[in-house]
mmCIF file of C-alpha atoms and ligand atoms in Angstrom:
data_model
loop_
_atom_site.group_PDB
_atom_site.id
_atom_site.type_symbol
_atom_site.label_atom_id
_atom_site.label_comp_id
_atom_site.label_asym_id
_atom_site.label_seq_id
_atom_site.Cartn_x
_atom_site.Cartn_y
_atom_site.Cartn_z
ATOM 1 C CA UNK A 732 -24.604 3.921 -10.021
ATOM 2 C CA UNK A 733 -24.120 0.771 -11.655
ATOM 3 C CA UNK A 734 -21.578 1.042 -14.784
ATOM 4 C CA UNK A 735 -21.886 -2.324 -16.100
ATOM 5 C CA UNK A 736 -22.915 -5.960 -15.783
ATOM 6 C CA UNK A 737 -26.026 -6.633 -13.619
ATOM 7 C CA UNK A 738 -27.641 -9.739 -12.909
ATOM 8 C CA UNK A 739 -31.073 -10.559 -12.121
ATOM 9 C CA UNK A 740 -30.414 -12.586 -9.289
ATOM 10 C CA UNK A 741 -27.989 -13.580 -6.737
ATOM 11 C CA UNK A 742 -26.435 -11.394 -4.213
ATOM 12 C CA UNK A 743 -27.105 -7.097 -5.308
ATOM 13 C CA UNK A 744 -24.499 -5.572 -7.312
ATOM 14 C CA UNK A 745 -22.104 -3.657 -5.835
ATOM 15 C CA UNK A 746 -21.591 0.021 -7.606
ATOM 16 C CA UNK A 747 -18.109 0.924 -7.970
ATOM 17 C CA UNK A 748 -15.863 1.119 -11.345
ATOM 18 C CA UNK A 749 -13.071 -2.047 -12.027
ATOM 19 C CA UNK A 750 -10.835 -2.172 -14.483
ATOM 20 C CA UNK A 751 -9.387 -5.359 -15.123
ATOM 21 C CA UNK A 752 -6.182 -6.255 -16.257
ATOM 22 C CA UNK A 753 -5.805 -9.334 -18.648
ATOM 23 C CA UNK A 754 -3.158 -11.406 -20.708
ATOM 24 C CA UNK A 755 -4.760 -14.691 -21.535
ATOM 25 C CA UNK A 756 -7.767 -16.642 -21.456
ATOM 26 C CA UNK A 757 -9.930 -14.320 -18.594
ATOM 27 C CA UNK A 758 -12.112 -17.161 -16.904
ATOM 28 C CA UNK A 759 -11.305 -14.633 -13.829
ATOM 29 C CA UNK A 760 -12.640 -12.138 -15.841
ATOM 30 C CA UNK A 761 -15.416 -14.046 -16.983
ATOM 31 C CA UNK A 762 -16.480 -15.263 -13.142
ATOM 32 C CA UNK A 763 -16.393 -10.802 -12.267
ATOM 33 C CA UNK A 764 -18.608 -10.785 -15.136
ATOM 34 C CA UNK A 765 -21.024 -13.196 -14.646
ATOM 35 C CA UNK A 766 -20.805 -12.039 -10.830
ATOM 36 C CA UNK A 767 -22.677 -8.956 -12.389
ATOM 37 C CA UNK A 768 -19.360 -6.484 -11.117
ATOM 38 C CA UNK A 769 -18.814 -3.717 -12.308
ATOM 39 C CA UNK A 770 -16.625 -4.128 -15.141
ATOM 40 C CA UNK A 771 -15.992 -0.766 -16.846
ATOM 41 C CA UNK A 772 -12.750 -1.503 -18.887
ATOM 42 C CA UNK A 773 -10.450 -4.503 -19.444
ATOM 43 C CA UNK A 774 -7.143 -3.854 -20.882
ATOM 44 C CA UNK A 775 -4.465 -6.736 -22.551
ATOM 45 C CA UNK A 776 -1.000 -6.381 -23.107
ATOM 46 C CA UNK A 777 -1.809 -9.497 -25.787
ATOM 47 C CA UNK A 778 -3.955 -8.571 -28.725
ATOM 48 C CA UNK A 779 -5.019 -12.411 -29.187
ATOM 49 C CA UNK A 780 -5.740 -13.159 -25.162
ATOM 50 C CA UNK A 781 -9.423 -14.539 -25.614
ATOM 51 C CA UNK A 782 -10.267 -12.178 -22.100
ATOM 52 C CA UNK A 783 -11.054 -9.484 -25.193
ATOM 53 C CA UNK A 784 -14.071 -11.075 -26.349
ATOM 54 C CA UNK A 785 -15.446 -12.421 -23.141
ATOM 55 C CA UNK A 786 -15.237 -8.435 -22.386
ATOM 56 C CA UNK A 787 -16.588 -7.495 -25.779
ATOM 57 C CA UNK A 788 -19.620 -9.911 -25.006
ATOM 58 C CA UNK A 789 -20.733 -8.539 -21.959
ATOM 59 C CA UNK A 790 -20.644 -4.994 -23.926
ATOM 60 C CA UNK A 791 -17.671 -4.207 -22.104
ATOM 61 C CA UNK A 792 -14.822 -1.268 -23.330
ATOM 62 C CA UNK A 793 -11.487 -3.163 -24.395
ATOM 63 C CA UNK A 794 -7.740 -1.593 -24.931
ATOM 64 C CA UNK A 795 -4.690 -3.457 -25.944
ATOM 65 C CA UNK A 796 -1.151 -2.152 -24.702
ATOM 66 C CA UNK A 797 1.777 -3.081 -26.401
ATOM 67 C CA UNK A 798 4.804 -2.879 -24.568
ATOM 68 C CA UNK A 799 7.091 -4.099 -28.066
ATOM 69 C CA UNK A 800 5.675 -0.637 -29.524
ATOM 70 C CA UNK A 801 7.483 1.533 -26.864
ATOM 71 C CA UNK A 802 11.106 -0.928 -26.511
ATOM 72 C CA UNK A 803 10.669 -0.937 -30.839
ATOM 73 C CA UNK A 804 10.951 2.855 -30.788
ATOM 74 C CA UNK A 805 13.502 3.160 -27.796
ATOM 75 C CA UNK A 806 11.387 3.811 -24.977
ATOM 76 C CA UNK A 807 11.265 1.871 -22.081
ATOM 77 C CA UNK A 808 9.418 -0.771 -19.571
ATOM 78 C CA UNK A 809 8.557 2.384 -17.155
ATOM 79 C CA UNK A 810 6.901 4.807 -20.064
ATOM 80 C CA UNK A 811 5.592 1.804 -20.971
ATOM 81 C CA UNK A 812 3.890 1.258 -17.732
ATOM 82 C CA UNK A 813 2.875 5.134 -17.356
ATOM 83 C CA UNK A 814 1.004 4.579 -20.760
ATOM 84 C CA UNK A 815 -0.624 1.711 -19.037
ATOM 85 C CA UNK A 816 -1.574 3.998 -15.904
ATOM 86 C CA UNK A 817 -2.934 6.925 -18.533
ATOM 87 C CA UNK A 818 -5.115 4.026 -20.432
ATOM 88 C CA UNK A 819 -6.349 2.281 -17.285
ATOM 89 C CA UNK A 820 -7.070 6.209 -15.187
ATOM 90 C CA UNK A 821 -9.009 7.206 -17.910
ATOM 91 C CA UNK A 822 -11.691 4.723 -17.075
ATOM 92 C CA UNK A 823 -11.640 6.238 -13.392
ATOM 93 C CA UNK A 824 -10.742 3.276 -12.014
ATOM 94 C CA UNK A 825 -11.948 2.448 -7.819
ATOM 95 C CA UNK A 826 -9.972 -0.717 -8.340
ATOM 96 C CA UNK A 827 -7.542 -1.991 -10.599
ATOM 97 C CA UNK A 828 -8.098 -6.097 -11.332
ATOM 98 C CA UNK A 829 -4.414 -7.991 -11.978
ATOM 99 C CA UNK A 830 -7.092 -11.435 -13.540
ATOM 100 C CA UNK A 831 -3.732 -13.002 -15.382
ATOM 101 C CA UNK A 832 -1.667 -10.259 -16.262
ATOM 102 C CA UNK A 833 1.635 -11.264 -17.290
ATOM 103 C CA UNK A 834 3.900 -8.187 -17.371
ATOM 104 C CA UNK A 835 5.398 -7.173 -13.965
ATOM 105 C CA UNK A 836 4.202 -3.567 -13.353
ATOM 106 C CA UNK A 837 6.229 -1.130 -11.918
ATOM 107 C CA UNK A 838 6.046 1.957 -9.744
ATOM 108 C CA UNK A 839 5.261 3.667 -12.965
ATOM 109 C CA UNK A 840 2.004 2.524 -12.812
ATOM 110 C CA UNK A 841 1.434 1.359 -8.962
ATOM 111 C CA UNK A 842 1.958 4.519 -7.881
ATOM 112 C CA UNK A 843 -1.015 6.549 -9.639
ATOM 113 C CA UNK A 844 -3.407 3.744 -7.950
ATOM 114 C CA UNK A 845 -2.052 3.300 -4.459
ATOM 115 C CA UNK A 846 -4.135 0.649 -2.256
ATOM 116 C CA UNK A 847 -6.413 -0.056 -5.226
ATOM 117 C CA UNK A 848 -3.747 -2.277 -7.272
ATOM 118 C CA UNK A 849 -5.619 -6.347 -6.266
ATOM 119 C CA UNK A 850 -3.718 -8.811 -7.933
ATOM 120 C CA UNK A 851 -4.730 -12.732 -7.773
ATOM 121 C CA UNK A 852 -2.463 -15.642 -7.499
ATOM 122 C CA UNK A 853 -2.523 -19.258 -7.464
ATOM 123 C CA UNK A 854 -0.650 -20.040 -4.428
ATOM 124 C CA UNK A 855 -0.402 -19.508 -0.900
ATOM 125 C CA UNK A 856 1.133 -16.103 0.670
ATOM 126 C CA UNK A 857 4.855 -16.727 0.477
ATOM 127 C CA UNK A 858 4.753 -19.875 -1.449
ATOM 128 C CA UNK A 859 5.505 -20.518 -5.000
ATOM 129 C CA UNK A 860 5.772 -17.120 -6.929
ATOM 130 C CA UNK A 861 5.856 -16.717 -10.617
ATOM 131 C CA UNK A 862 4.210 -17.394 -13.737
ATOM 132 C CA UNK A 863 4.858 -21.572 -13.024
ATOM 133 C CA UNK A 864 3.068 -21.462 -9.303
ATOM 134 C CA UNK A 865 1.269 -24.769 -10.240
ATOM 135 C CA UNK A 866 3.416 -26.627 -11.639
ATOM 136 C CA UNK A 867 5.630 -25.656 -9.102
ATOM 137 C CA UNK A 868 3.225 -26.829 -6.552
ATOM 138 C CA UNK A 869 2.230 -30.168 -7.916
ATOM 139 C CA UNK A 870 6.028 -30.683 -7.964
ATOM 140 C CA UNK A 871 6.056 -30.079 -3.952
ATOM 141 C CA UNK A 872 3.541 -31.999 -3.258
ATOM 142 C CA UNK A 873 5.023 -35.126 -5.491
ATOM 143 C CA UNK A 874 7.991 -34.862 -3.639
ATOM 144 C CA UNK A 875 5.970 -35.200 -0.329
ATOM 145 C CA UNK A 876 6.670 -31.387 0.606
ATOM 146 C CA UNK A 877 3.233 -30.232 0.962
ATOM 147 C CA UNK A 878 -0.299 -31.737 0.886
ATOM 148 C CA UNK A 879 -2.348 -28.341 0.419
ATOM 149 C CA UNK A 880 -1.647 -25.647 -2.230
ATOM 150 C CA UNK A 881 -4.304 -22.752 -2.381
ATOM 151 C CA UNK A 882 -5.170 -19.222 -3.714
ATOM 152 C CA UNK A 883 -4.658 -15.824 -2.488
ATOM 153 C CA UNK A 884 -5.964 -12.262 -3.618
ATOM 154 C CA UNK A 885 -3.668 -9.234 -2.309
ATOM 155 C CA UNK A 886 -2.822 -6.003 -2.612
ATOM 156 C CA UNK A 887 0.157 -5.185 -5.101
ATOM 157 C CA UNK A 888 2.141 -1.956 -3.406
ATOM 158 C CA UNK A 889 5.713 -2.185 -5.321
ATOM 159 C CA UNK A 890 7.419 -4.586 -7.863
ATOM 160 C CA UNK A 891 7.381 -7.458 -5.239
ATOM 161 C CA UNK A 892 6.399 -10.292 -7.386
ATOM 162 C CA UNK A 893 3.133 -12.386 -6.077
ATOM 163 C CA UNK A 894 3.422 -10.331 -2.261
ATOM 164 C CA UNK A 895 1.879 -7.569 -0.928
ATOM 165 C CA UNK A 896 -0.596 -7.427 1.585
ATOM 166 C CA UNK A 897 -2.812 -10.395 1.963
ATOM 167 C CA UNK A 898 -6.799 -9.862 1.446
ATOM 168 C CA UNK A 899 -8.178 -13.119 1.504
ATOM 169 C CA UNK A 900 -6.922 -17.011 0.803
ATOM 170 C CA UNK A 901 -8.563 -20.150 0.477
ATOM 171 C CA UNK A 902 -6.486 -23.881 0.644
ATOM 172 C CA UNK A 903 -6.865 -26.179 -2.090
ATOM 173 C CA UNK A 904 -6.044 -29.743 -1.225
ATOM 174 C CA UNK A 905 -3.955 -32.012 -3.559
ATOM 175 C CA UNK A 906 -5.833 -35.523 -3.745
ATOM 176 C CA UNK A 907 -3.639 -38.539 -4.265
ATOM 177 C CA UNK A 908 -5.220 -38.695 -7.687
ATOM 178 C CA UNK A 909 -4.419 -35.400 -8.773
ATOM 179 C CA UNK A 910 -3.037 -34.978 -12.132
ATOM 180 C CA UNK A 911 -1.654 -31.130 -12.849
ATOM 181 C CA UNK A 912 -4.615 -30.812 -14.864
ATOM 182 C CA UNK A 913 -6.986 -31.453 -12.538
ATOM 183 C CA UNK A 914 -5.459 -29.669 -9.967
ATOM 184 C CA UNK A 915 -5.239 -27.146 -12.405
ATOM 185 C CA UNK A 916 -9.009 -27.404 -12.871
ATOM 186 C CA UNK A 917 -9.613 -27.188 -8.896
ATOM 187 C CA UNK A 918 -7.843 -24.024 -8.347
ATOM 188 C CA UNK A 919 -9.062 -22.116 -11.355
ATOM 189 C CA UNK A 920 -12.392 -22.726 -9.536
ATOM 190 C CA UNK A 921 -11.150 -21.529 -6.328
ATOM 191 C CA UNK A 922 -9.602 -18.621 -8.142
ATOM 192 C CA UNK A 923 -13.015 -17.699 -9.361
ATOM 193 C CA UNK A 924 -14.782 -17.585 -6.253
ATOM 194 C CA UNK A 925 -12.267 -16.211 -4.200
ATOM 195 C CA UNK A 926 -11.923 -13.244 -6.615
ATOM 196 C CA UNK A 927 -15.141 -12.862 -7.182
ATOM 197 C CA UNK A 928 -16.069 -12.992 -2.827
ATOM 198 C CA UNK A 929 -12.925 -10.586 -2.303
ATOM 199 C CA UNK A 930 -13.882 -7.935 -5.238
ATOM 200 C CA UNK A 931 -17.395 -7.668 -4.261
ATOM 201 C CA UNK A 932 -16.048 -7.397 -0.717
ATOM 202 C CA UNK A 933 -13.658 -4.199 -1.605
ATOM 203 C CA UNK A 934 -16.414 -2.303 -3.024
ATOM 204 C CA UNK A 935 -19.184 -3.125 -0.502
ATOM 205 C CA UNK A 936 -16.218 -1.431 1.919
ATOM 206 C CA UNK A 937 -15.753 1.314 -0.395
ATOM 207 C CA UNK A 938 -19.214 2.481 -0.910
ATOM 208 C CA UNK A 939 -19.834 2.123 3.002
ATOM 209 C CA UNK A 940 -16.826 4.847 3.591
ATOM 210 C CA UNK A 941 -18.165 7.901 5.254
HETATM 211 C C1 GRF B 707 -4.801 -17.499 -13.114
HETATM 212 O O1 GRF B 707 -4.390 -18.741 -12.592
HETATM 213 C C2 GRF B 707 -4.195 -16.367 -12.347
HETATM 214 O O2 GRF B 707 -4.131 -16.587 -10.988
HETATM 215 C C3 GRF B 707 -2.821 -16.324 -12.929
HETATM 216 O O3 GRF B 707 -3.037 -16.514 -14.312
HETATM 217 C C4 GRF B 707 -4.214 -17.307 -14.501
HETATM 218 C C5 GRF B 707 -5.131 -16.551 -15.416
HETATM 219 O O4 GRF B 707 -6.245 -17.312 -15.814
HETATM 220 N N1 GRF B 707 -2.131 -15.120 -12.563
HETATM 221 P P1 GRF B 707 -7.438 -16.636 -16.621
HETATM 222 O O5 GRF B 707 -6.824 -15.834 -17.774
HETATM 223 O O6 GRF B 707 -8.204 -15.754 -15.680
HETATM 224 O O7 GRF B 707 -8.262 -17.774 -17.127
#
């Protein structure tokens, strides 16, 4: 069955539960959405990120974590993260959705959701890391160190920042051009579609399991 979304066109949606995980704007979320996934539950770790009201538009449950409540009363990043797993299991998750979630999660909560942890990335598999991966890029590439940056969806098994096992990429080139912004711009889009292709791919698997 069908949880949530559902479009009236385009490619049949996939049944399945995904919880997302947000911190900012959620134009990832917003592409799962209008992909017609099933989105049963987004959860922020930033009571402002604007990914709450695309969720809240599309009818969709919300939760906001806050890890300064548990360090304020003494407790720490990993019963932090457990309360993240309890929120985020309650919705009976079949994947878990890392669309710009900016708090590095640790076994605390990847290991209540082994293999179903996806987190996307704007970089290539092994390249550029961290929270600055385009700017970090554009940087390379003035500096005549790469012509091609890209995006990659994988699997998040441990703390491992950005690596894990790789589930799909696409290459993004830099044009000569290129500002950061509108490289920016280009790999958002490939974020979106790559996300959105890999997702829908996950729970197509899924549901064909014997
Ligand atoms: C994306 O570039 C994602 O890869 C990175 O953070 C950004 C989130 O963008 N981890 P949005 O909130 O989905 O618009």
């Amino acid at each position: 069955m069908t949880e949530a979304g559902g479009s009236t066109s385009g490619p049949a949606v996939p049944a399945g539960r995904l919880v997302v995980l947000v911190s900012g704007s959620g134009s990832n979320l917003q592409a799962l959405l209008d992909a017609g996934l099933p989105v049963v539950a987004v959860v922020s770790n930033r009571r402002q990120a604007y990914a709450l009201e695309r969720a809240a538009a599309h009818d969709v449950a919300t939760e906001v974590v806050s890890l300064k409540s548990f360090t304020d009363t003494g407790r720490t990043r990993r019963d932090f993260d457990a309360h993240v797993a309890d929120v985020v299991a309650a919705h009976r998750p079949d994947y878990v959705v890392l669309a710009g979630w900016m708090h590095l999660l640790s076994s605390a909560f990847l290991d209540r959701f082994p293999d179903r942890v996806v987190n996307l990335h704007p970089a290539l598999p092994g390249t550029f890391p961290g929270a600055h991966a385009l700017q970090d890029a554009f940087d390379a590439y003035r500096e005549g160190r790469i012509t091609e940056t890209g995006v990659m969806v994988h699997l998040v098994p441990d703390e491992g920042v950005d690596n894990g096992p790789v589930l799909a990429t696409v290459t993004v080139p830099i044009e000569p051009g290129d500002s950061l912004e509108s490289l920016t711009e280009r790999v958002h889009a490939a974020e979106h579609r790559l996300l959105v292709a890999t997702v829908r791919g996950l729970l197509d698997e899924l549901l064909a399991r014997p």
